[in-house]
Amino acid sequence: LLKNHNKNYHPDVEIENENKRSISSTTSTTSTSTSTSTTTLPTLMHKVMLQTFTTLLLLFSPITTTYDLNTNPNLIVARANDYGSLTNEQKAVAEAWRIVDNSFYDRTFNDQDWFQIRQQSVLKKKYKTMDEAREEIDRIVSSLGDKYTRYLPPAKYRSIVDAATGTLAGVGIEISSMDKESGGGGGNTVVFASDVQPNSPALNGGIKAKDIFLEVDGLRVDDGKSTPDDVASKLRGPEGSKVGVVMQRDGKTLDFILTREPITITSVKSYLSETKDLGKVGIIRIKVFSGTTSSAVSEAIQSLRQKGATSFVLDLRGNPGGLLPGGVETASLFLDANKPIVFVVDKKGVVDAQSTYTTGMELETPLVLYVNENTASAAEVMTAALKENGRATIVGKQTFGKGIIQTIRQLSNDNGGVAVTVARYETPKHNDINKQGISVDLPLENCEKDDVMLCIPSSAFHKPAEI
């Protein structure tokens, strides 16, 4: 099951991978000239890269989010137990405070006295229930003024981990939301199936893209308040279990009984188009970046070449990001060796410079990237890398503008987790695109055609030397 918020929330899971295959990376600071290798990540992060979740999973953002799921129980419990004289509720708040204190990128904490907040929220305030403590965690984290740094309640946190580790199954629906038209409910939210995975329980059961969710597992979700997250959590469950779904299609109500199965997300799709001016053009649609995206794109290029493709389009519209290494490695397929891709800057100003160290497989053919206002995070990393290295023409609409990275940390005693912004990134030419986005070379309206070549003019295609 994929989840994707189409408004202010991108599933971006950008995480550095210790097994970089096509990039070189050095770390430096502005005050020294030494270089060291980049940090390694927990094994779970590698598993995350092998399990695409768009709201993917996660389902977070037109906002890219880099997630580092730290689930080492010994580490976590040790943190909470450092506060021996506190109540369990105070310990929960203290643990969340410490995670933010250790990791948050803005060391002014939104111009707040962060230690005074600890005094008030941890040492002085008393809580009658754990729910009150969780509300306080949400309050103090929200006070940082960063919508990507947020408290994740237990159900939300578990859905992320379940999606990342594959411990639960789903029905294979990508879920989005939109506001009802003014005449249909005053801006209330409608949750619908934005896509259905091939060979999934949902597709085999008869659910189609654009079907609207009315009810899941006996609970109404058409109240205008339910989110893609709410619906996704109800659709997930143990493998082999059944779930009832009521959908609306063209004004008709349809009932489905689906059996949950492990879902393999198809994030890369390709097809061949043919035009009078250009001949055969290979179209590669990348919905989100994972640890396997670059290999899937490589296979698609080879297949399209064999069918006669002499130009390529990478369709990144609506791509919220995903895993940062996925975007970096996919960009490297189209670049020569020793080309800069991205610079990641942490809270201490340490710069992780990532560049290609091998020659890519597709360097000379005309390449177009099709983007829009919901192209974000890791997808923007790739877009900037190919644009600023003179490899591709960018068409569509200005991108979302998410140039920061998050990590997720678990709280002990099943109290959920905290997502914290830990770094920002710069493009190859050291541009900061956060809240700015990437401009396009050729503006285009969103294309509703199944074949994007019906919308992209032949004048957009140039060999690299001509860009």
Short mmCIF file of C-alpha atoms in Angstrom, two decimals:
data_model
loop_
_atom_site.label_atom_id
_atom_site.label_comp_id
_atom_site.label_asym_id
_atom_site.label_seq_id
_atom_site.Cartn_x
_atom_site.Cartn_y
_atom_site.Cartn_z
CA LEU A 1 0.00 0.00 0.00
CA LEU A 2 1.31 3.37 -0.98
CA LYS A 3 0.20 6.57 0.62
CA ASN A 4 0.72 9.97 -0.89
CA HIS A 5 -0.50 13.32 0.37
CA ASN A 6 -0.92 15.56 -2.65
CA LYS A 7 -0.99 18.83 -0.76
CA ASN A 8 1.56 19.89 1.85
CA TYR A 9 2.95 16.48 2.53
CA HIS A 10 5.50 14.53 0.49
CA PRO A 11 6.74 11.09 1.32
CA ASP A 12 10.22 11.77 1.07
CA VAL A 13 12.59 9.53 2.61
CA GLU A 14 16.01 10.70 1.79
CA ILE A 15 18.61 8.71 3.57
CA GLU A 16 22.26 8.30 2.99
CA ASN A 17 23.23 4.72 2.21
CA GLU A 18 26.55 3.24 3.23
CA ASN A 19 26.54 1.12 0.06
CA LYS A 20 26.90 3.93 -2.48
CA ARG A 21 27.44 2.30 -5.86
CA SER A 22 27.78 5.15 -8.31
CA ILE A 23 28.77 8.15 -6.25
CA SER A 24 31.79 9.32 -4.34
CA SER A 25 31.41 11.24 -1.14
CA THR A 26 33.70 13.36 1.03
CA THR A 27 32.97 15.25 4.20
CA SER A 28 34.56 18.58 5.08
CA THR A 29 34.02 21.71 7.13
CA THR A 30 34.66 25.31 6.27
CA SER A 31 37.49 25.51 8.78
CA THR A 32 39.53 22.45 7.75
CA SER A 33 40.69 20.77 4.59
CA THR A 34 40.56 17.21 5.84
CA SER A 35 38.18 14.68 4.35
CA THR A 36 36.57 11.58 5.80
CA SER A 37 34.14 8.96 4.59
CA THR A 38 30.44 9.53 5.09
CA THR A 39 28.54 8.06 7.99
CA THR A 40 27.02 4.60 7.87
CA LEU A 41 23.36 3.91 8.61
CA PRO A 42 21.50 1.22 10.51
CA THR A 43 20.67 -1.98 8.67
CA LEU A 44 17.00 -1.03 8.77
CA MET A 45 17.67 1.93 6.52
CA HIS A 46 18.95 -0.47 3.87
CA LYS A 47 15.74 -2.44 4.26
CA VAL A 48 13.77 0.75 3.83
CA MET A 49 15.54 1.32 0.54
CA LEU A 50 14.48 -2.12 -0.62
CA GLN A 51 10.86 -1.52 0.33
CA THR A 52 9.43 1.43 -1.50
CA PHE A 53 7.01 3.23 0.60
CA THR A 54 5.66 6.57 -0.94
CA THR A 55 4.08 8.10 1.45
CA LEU A 56 5.65 6.30 -0.22
CA LEU A 57 5.34 5.55 2.06
CA LEU A 58 5.35 7.60 4.27
CA LEU A 59 3.56 9.36 3.14
CA PHE A 60 4.76 12.57 4.08
CA SER A 61 5.09 15.44 1.88
CA PRO A 62 5.27 17.37 -1.13
CA ILE A 63 7.77 17.60 1.37
CA THR A 64 10.68 15.46 1.18
CA THR A 65 11.62 13.67 4.22
CA THR A 66 14.75 11.79 4.90
CA TYR A 67 14.10 9.12 7.33
CA ASP A 68 16.50 7.31 9.60
CA LEU A 69 14.38 4.86 11.56
CA ASN A 70 16.35 4.28 14.75
CA THR A 71 14.64 1.32 16.37
CA ASN A 72 17.39 -0.01 18.63
CA PRO A 73 15.39 -0.72 21.82
CA ASN A 74 18.43 -0.77 24.09
CA LEU A 75 19.51 2.68 22.95
CA ILE A 76 16.04 4.08 23.27
CA VAL A 77 15.22 2.70 26.70
CA ALA A 78 18.58 3.90 27.99
CA ARG A 79 17.66 7.42 26.97
CA ALA A 80 14.31 7.33 28.74
CA ASN A 81 15.74 5.78 31.89
CA ASP A 82 18.30 8.55 32.29
CA TYR A 83 15.58 10.46 34.15
CA GLY A 84 15.16 8.16 37.14
CA SER A 85 13.17 10.48 39.40
CA LEU A 86 10.58 11.45 36.82
CA THR A 87 7.19 9.93 36.16
CA ASN A 88 6.75 7.84 33.02
CA GLU A 89 4.91 10.72 31.39
CA GLN A 90 7.71 13.17 32.17
CA LYS A 91 10.27 10.67 30.88
CA ALA A 92 8.43 10.49 27.57
CA VAL A 93 8.52 14.27 27.19
CA ALA A 94 12.17 14.36 28.27
CA GLU A 95 13.12 11.73 25.72
CA ALA A 96 11.47 13.64 22.88
CA TRP A 97 13.12 16.87 24.06
CA ARG A 98 16.54 15.23 24.05
CA ILE A 99 16.13 13.80 20.54
CA VAL A 100 15.34 17.26 19.20
CA ASP A 101 18.14 18.82 21.24
CA ASN A 102 20.68 16.39 19.78
CA SER A 103 19.55 16.51 16.16
CA PHE A 104 17.60 19.61 15.14
CA TYR A 105 19.25 21.59 12.38
CA ASP A 106 18.29 25.05 13.67
CA ARG A 107 20.41 25.47 16.77
CA THR A 108 18.41 28.55 17.82
CA PHE A 109 15.36 26.28 18.13
CA ASN A 110 13.23 28.90 16.41
CA ASP A 111 14.72 31.60 18.65
CA GLN A 112 13.48 29.86 21.79
CA ASP A 113 15.16 29.04 25.09
CA TRP A 114 15.12 25.29 24.53
CA PHE A 115 16.46 24.51 28.00
CA GLN A 116 13.75 26.64 29.60
CA ILE A 117 11.20 24.55 27.69
CA ARG A 118 12.78 21.46 29.25
CA GLN A 119 12.45 22.98 32.70
CA GLN A 120 8.77 23.73 32.18
CA SER A 121 7.64 20.68 30.21
CA VAL A 122 9.79 18.00 31.86
CA LEU A 123 10.59 19.04 35.40
CA LYS A 124 7.71 21.29 36.47
CA LYS A 125 4.65 20.14 34.57
CA LYS A 126 2.67 17.16 35.86
CA TYR A 127 0.67 14.85 33.61
CA LYS A 128 -2.33 12.76 34.59
CA THR A 129 -2.15 10.46 31.56
CA MET A 130 0.28 9.52 28.80
CA ASP A 131 -2.08 11.15 26.31
CA GLU A 132 -1.43 14.48 28.03
CA ALA A 133 2.32 13.87 27.76
CA ARG A 134 1.99 13.09 24.06
CA GLU A 135 0.02 16.30 23.56
CA GLU A 136 2.86 18.19 25.25
CA ILE A 137 5.43 16.51 22.99
CA ASP A 138 3.39 17.57 19.99
CA ARG A 139 3.19 21.13 21.35
CA ILE A 140 6.89 21.62 22.02
CA VAL A 141 7.94 20.03 18.73
CA SER A 142 5.44 22.17 16.84
CA SER A 143 6.87 25.28 18.54
CA LEU A 144 10.03 24.84 16.47
CA GLY A 145 8.22 26.32 13.49
CA ASP A 146 9.30 23.56 11.09
CA LYS A 147 6.41 21.61 9.56
CA TYR A 148 8.73 18.72 8.80
CA THR A 149 9.83 18.39 12.42
CA ARG A 150 6.85 16.79 14.10
CA TYR A 151 5.61 14.29 16.63
CA LEU A 152 4.42 10.96 15.23
CA PRO A 153 1.72 9.28 17.37
CA PRO A 154 2.10 5.53 17.92
CA ALA A 155 -0.21 4.52 15.05
CA LYS A 156 1.56 6.85 12.62
CA TYR A 157 5.00 5.70 13.67
CA ARG A 158 4.04 2.02 13.46
CA SER A 159 2.62 2.49 9.97
CA ILE A 160 5.97 3.88 8.85
CA VAL A 161 7.95 1.03 10.37
CA ASP A 162 5.50 -1.59 9.12
CA ALA A 163 5.76 -0.23 5.60
CA ALA A 164 9.55 -0.10 5.83
CA THR A 165 10.05 -3.59 7.24
CA GLY A 166 7.22 -5.38 5.43
CA THR A 167 5.69 -6.76 8.62
CA LEU A 168 2.17 -5.94 7.47
CA ALA A 169 0.41 -6.49 4.18
CA GLY A 170 -1.92 -4.29 2.20
CA VAL A 171 -4.12 -4.24 -0.89
CA GLY A 172 -1.97 -2.25 -3.33
CA ILE A 173 -3.62 1.17 -3.53
CA GLU A 174 -1.86 4.50 -3.72
CA ILE A 175 -3.95 6.96 -1.74
CA SER A 176 -4.27 10.70 -2.18
CA SER A 177 -6.63 13.41 -1.01
CA MET A 178 -8.17 16.58 -2.40
CA ASP A 179 -10.55 19.27 -1.23
CA LYS A 180 -14.17 19.05 -2.28
CA GLU A 181 -15.32 21.82 -4.55
CA SER A 182 -16.98 24.71 -2.77
CA GLY A 183 -20.35 23.36 -3.74
CA GLY A 184 -19.59 19.94 -2.37
CA GLY A 185 -18.69 20.51 1.22
CA GLY A 186 -16.77 23.71 1.77
CA GLY A 187 -13.26 22.40 1.31
CA ASN A 188 -13.62 19.13 3.20
CA THR A 189 -11.21 16.37 2.26
CA VAL A 190 -12.01 13.55 -0.14
CA VAL A 191 -9.73 10.50 -0.03
CA PHE A 192 -9.39 8.55 -3.26
CA ALA A 193 -7.32 5.89 -5.03
CA SER A 194 -4.78 7.79 -7.12
CA ASP A 195 -3.29 4.58 -8.51
CA VAL A 196 -3.68 0.82 -8.18
CA GLN A 197 -0.68 -1.48 -8.25
CA PRO A 198 -0.43 -4.19 -10.93
CA ASN A 199 -1.39 -7.72 -9.84
CA SER A 200 -2.56 -6.43 -6.45
CA PRO A 201 -5.63 -7.49 -4.45
CA ALA A 202 -7.20 -4.12 -5.21
CA LEU A 203 -6.72 -4.37 -8.96
CA ASN A 204 -7.80 -8.01 -9.10
CA GLY A 205 -10.82 -7.15 -6.96
CA GLY A 206 -11.99 -4.43 -9.33
CA ILE A 207 -10.92 -1.17 -7.68
CA LYS A 208 -9.83 1.52 -10.14
CA ALA A 209 -7.84 4.74 -9.96
CA LYS A 210 -10.00 7.76 -9.01
CA ASP A 211 -12.44 5.61 -6.99
CA ILE A 212 -13.41 7.51 -3.82
CA PHE A 213 -13.21 5.87 -0.38
CA LEU A 214 -16.47 5.83 1.57
CA GLU A 215 -15.85 3.10 4.13
CA VAL A 216 -12.99 0.80 5.19
CA ASP A 217 -13.34 -2.16 7.52
CA GLY A 218 -16.77 -0.98 8.65
CA LEU A 219 -15.68 2.58 9.47
CA ARG A 220 -16.76 5.65 7.51
CA VAL A 221 -13.92 7.64 5.94
CA ASP A 222 -16.02 10.07 3.89
CA ASP A 223 -16.53 12.48 6.81
CA GLY A 224 -14.33 15.15 5.26
CA LYS A 225 -11.77 14.77 8.04
CA SER A 226 -10.13 11.43 7.23
CA THR A 227 -6.66 11.58 5.70
CA PRO A 228 -4.76 9.19 3.41
CA ASP A 229 -2.93 8.09 6.54
CA ASP A 230 -6.18 7.18 8.29
CA VAL A 231 -7.39 5.13 5.33
CA ALA A 232 -4.01 3.43 4.85
CA SER A 233 -3.81 2.32 8.47
CA LYS A 234 -7.21 0.62 8.12
CA LEU A 235 -6.29 -1.10 4.87
CA ARG A 236 -3.11 -2.59 6.27
CA GLY A 237 -3.21 -5.76 8.33
CA PRO A 238 -1.84 -9.29 8.68
CA GLU A 239 -1.15 -11.18 5.48
CA GLY A 240 -4.14 -13.30 4.45
CA SER A 241 -6.67 -11.31 6.46
CA LYS A 242 -9.66 -9.71 4.74
CA VAL A 243 -10.83 -6.12 4.67
CA GLY A 244 -14.09 -4.66 3.42
CA VAL A 245 -13.93 -1.52 1.28
CA VAL A 246 -16.79 0.65 0.03
CA MET A 247 -15.92 2.94 -2.90
CA GLN A 248 -17.77 5.47 -5.02
CA ARG A 249 -17.37 5.55 -8.80
CA ASP A 250 -19.34 7.83 -11.08
CA GLY A 251 -21.93 8.34 -8.35
CA LYS A 252 -22.39 4.60 -7.73
CA THR A 253 -21.53 2.78 -4.51
CA LEU A 254 -19.41 -0.36 -4.90
CA ASP A 255 -18.54 -2.96 -2.24
CA PHE A 256 -15.32 -4.97 -2.23
CA ILE A 257 -13.90 -7.70 0.00
CA LEU A 258 -10.11 -7.85 -0.42
CA THR A 259 -7.49 -10.22 0.97
CA ARG A 260 -4.33 -8.51 2.21
CA GLU A 261 -1.05 -9.54 0.60
CA PRO A 262 2.58 -8.36 0.73
CA ILE A 263 2.81 -5.59 -1.82
CA THR A 264 5.77 -4.89 -4.09
CA ILE A 265 5.59 -1.28 -5.15
CA THR A 266 6.22 -0.54 -8.81
CA SER A 267 7.81 2.90 -8.77
CA VAL A 268 9.27 2.84 -12.30
CA LYS A 269 7.22 2.34 -15.45
CA SER A 270 8.26 2.83 -19.07
CA TYR A 271 6.81 2.85 -22.56
CA LEU A 272 7.80 3.80 -26.10
CA SER A 273 6.31 6.72 -27.98
CA GLU A 274 6.85 7.71 -31.60
CA THR A 275 6.65 11.16 -33.17
CA LYS A 276 7.08 12.44 -36.70
CA ASP A 277 9.94 14.80 -35.81
CA LEU A 278 11.87 12.72 -33.28
CA GLY A 279 11.14 9.13 -34.14
CA LYS A 280 11.03 6.78 -31.17
CA VAL A 281 11.17 8.33 -27.68
CA GLY A 282 11.55 6.31 -24.47
CA ILE A 283 9.35 7.52 -21.60
CA ILE A 284 10.34 6.53 -18.06
CA ARG A 285 7.93 7.42 -15.25
CA ILE A 286 9.51 7.54 -11.76
CA LYS A 287 6.86 7.82 -9.04
CA VAL A 288 9.23 7.80 -6.05
CA PHE A 289 12.88 7.01 -5.33
CA SER A 290 13.94 3.88 -3.48
CA GLY A 291 17.12 1.84 -3.22
CA THR A 292 16.25 -0.06 -6.39
CA THR A 293 15.19 2.88 -8.59
CA SER A 294 18.51 3.31 -10.40
CA SER A 295 18.66 -0.36 -11.38
CA ALA A 296 15.03 -0.26 -12.55
CA VAL A 297 15.72 2.85 -14.64
CA SER A 298 18.85 1.23 -16.06
CA GLU A 299 16.83 -1.80 -17.15
CA ALA A 300 14.19 0.47 -18.67
CA ILE A 301 16.83 2.37 -20.68
CA GLN A 302 18.27 -0.86 -22.05
CA SER A 303 14.85 -2.17 -22.99
CA LEU A 304 13.82 1.07 -24.70
CA ARG A 305 17.12 1.24 -26.56
CA GLN A 306 16.50 -2.23 -27.95
CA LYS A 307 13.13 -1.03 -29.21
CA GLY A 308 14.78 1.83 -31.05
CA ALA A 309 14.53 4.80 -28.66
CA THR A 310 16.86 7.65 -29.61
CA SER A 311 15.63 10.20 -27.04
CA PHE A 312 14.34 9.91 -23.48
CA VAL A 313 11.86 11.60 -21.14
CA LEU A 314 12.02 11.15 -17.37
CA ASP A 315 8.56 11.91 -16.00
CA LEU A 316 8.97 13.15 -12.41
CA ARG A 317 5.62 14.87 -12.03
CA GLY A 318 4.17 14.31 -8.57
CA ASN A 319 7.32 12.53 -7.40
CA PRO A 320 7.63 13.54 -3.71
CA GLY A 321 11.18 12.27 -3.35
CA GLY A 322 11.85 9.14 -1.36
CA LEU A 323 15.33 7.90 -0.58
CA LEU A 324 18.05 10.41 -1.31
CA PRO A 325 20.54 7.79 -2.59
CA GLY A 326 17.92 6.65 -5.08
CA GLY A 327 17.81 10.12 -6.63
CA VAL A 328 21.59 10.49 -6.57
CA GLU A 329 22.29 7.11 -8.14
CA THR A 330 19.64 7.55 -10.83
CA ALA A 331 21.08 10.93 -11.80
CA SER A 332 24.52 9.33 -12.13
CA LEU A 333 23.22 7.09 -14.93
CA PHE A 334 23.13 10.17 -17.17
CA LEU A 335 26.36 11.90 -16.09
CA ASP A 336 30.06 11.53 -16.78
CA ALA A 337 32.51 10.72 -13.99
CA ASN A 338 33.50 13.35 -11.43
CA LYS A 339 30.35 15.43 -11.82
CA PRO A 340 28.89 17.02 -8.65
CA ILE A 341 25.39 15.86 -7.73
CA VAL A 342 24.52 17.29 -4.31
CA PHE A 343 26.03 18.84 -1.20
CA VAL A 344 24.47 17.88 2.16
CA VAL A 345 25.12 20.32 5.02
CA ASP A 346 24.45 19.21 8.60
CA LYS A 347 23.76 21.27 11.73
CA LYS A 348 27.48 21.78 12.37
CA GLY A 349 28.16 23.00 8.86
CA VAL A 350 29.85 19.76 7.83
CA VAL A 351 29.47 19.31 4.08
CA ASP A 352 29.00 15.88 2.50
CA ALA A 353 29.88 16.37 -1.19
CA GLN A 354 28.47 13.64 -3.40
CA SER A 355 29.64 13.27 -6.99
CA THR A 356 29.82 10.60 -9.66
CA TYR A 357 32.92 8.45 -9.82
CA THR A 358 31.99 6.27 -12.81
CA THR A 359 30.76 7.12 -16.28
CA GLY A 360 27.00 6.82 -16.69
CA MET A 361 25.30 4.63 -19.25
CA GLU A 362 23.37 7.32 -21.17
CA LEU A 363 25.43 10.43 -21.87
CA GLU A 364 24.70 11.62 -25.41
CA THR A 365 21.03 11.11 -26.29
CA PRO A 366 18.60 14.04 -25.88
CA LEU A 367 17.04 13.97 -22.40
CA VAL A 368 14.00 15.84 -21.07
CA LEU A 369 12.81 15.93 -17.45
CA TYR A 370 9.10 16.60 -17.00
CA VAL A 371 8.38 18.13 -13.56
CA ASN A 372 5.60 20.01 -11.78
CA GLU A 373 4.77 21.79 -8.52
CA ASN A 374 4.67 18.45 -6.65
CA THR A 375 8.13 17.30 -7.74
CA ALA A 376 10.08 17.46 -4.49
CA SER A 377 13.08 16.48 -2.42
CA ALA A 378 15.12 13.63 -3.88
CA ALA A 379 13.38 14.25 -7.21
CA GLU A 380 14.60 17.84 -7.05
CA VAL A 381 18.11 16.63 -6.25
CA MET A 382 18.09 14.65 -9.47
CA THR A 383 16.51 17.50 -11.46
CA ALA A 384 19.09 20.04 -10.27
CA ALA A 385 21.97 17.65 -10.91
CA LEU A 386 20.97 17.03 -14.53
CA LYS A 387 20.05 20.66 -15.17
CA GLU A 388 23.13 22.30 -13.66
CA ASN A 389 25.48 19.78 -15.28
CA GLY A 390 23.98 20.64 -18.67
CA ARG A 391 22.66 17.16 -19.27
CA ALA A 392 18.87 17.66 -19.57
CA THR A 393 16.19 20.14 -20.54
CA ILE A 394 13.62 20.73 -17.77
CA VAL A 395 10.00 21.20 -18.84
CA GLY A 396 6.70 21.59 -16.98
CA LYS A 397 6.22 23.75 -13.88
CA GLN A 398 8.54 25.05 -11.17
CA THR A 399 9.21 22.33 -8.61
CA PHE A 400 8.03 22.24 -5.00
CA GLY A 401 11.17 23.48 -3.24
CA LYS A 402 12.15 21.11 -0.44
CA GLY A 403 15.82 21.30 0.31
CA ILE A 404 15.95 19.83 3.81
CA ILE A 405 16.32 16.33 5.19
CA GLN A 406 14.63 14.61 8.13
CA THR A 407 15.41 11.67 10.37
CA ILE A 408 12.88 9.66 12.42
CA ARG A 409 13.62 8.51 15.96
CA GLN A 410 11.53 6.11 17.99
CA LEU A 411 10.30 6.91 21.48
CA SER A 412 10.36 4.15 24.08
CA ASN A 413 7.32 2.42 25.59
CA ASP A 414 5.30 2.61 22.37
CA ASN A 415 4.98 6.38 22.52
CA GLY A 416 5.49 6.85 18.80
CA GLY A 417 8.40 8.79 17.34
CA VAL A 418 9.74 12.16 16.34
CA ALA A 419 10.69 13.33 12.84
CA VAL A 420 13.46 15.93 13.01
CA THR A 421 15.04 18.10 10.32
CA VAL A 422 18.76 17.35 10.53
CA ALA A 423 20.35 18.79 7.37
CA ARG A 424 19.85 20.80 4.21
CA TYR A 425 21.21 20.28 0.73
CA GLU A 426 22.63 22.44 -2.02
CA THR A 427 22.64 21.84 -5.77
CA PRO A 428 25.83 21.28 -7.81
CA LYS A 429 26.14 25.06 -8.24
CA HIS A 430 25.51 25.56 -4.50
CA ASN A 431 21.98 26.88 -4.91
CA ASP A 432 19.60 26.47 -1.97
CA ILE A 433 16.23 25.53 -3.48
CA ASN A 434 14.33 25.18 -0.19
CA LYS A 435 11.02 27.06 -0.48
CA GLN A 436 12.20 28.21 -3.91
CA GLY A 437 12.01 25.20 -6.20
CA ILE A 438 13.76 24.72 -9.53
CA SER A 439 12.76 26.77 -12.54
CA VAL A 440 12.02 25.07 -15.84
CA ASP A 441 13.55 25.73 -19.24
CA LEU A 442 10.21 25.32 -21.01
CA PRO A 443 6.92 25.95 -19.15
CA LEU A 444 4.14 23.43 -19.84
CA GLU A 445 0.71 22.87 -18.37
CA ASN A 446 -0.02 19.54 -16.69
CA CYS A 447 -0.57 16.89 -19.33
CA GLU A 448 -3.66 14.71 -18.96
CA LYS A 449 -2.70 12.51 -21.92
CA ASP A 450 -1.57 8.93 -21.41
CA ASP A 451 1.36 9.64 -23.74
CA VAL A 452 3.34 12.68 -22.53
CA MET A 453 4.80 13.16 -26.02
CA LEU A 454 1.42 14.59 -26.99
CA CYS A 455 2.27 17.49 -24.66
CA ILE A 456 6.06 17.93 -25.00
CA PRO A 457 7.17 19.75 -28.16
CA SER A 458 10.04 18.36 -30.22
CA SER A 459 11.89 21.66 -29.66
CA ALA A 460 12.57 20.59 -26.05
CA PHE A 461 14.94 17.83 -27.14
CA HIS A 462 18.63 18.71 -27.50
CA LYS A 463 21.90 16.84 -27.35
CA PRO A 464 23.95 17.69 -24.24
CA ALA A 465 26.40 19.83 -26.20
CA GLU A 466 23.50 22.03 -27.32
CA ILE A 467 22.07 22.68 -23.83
#
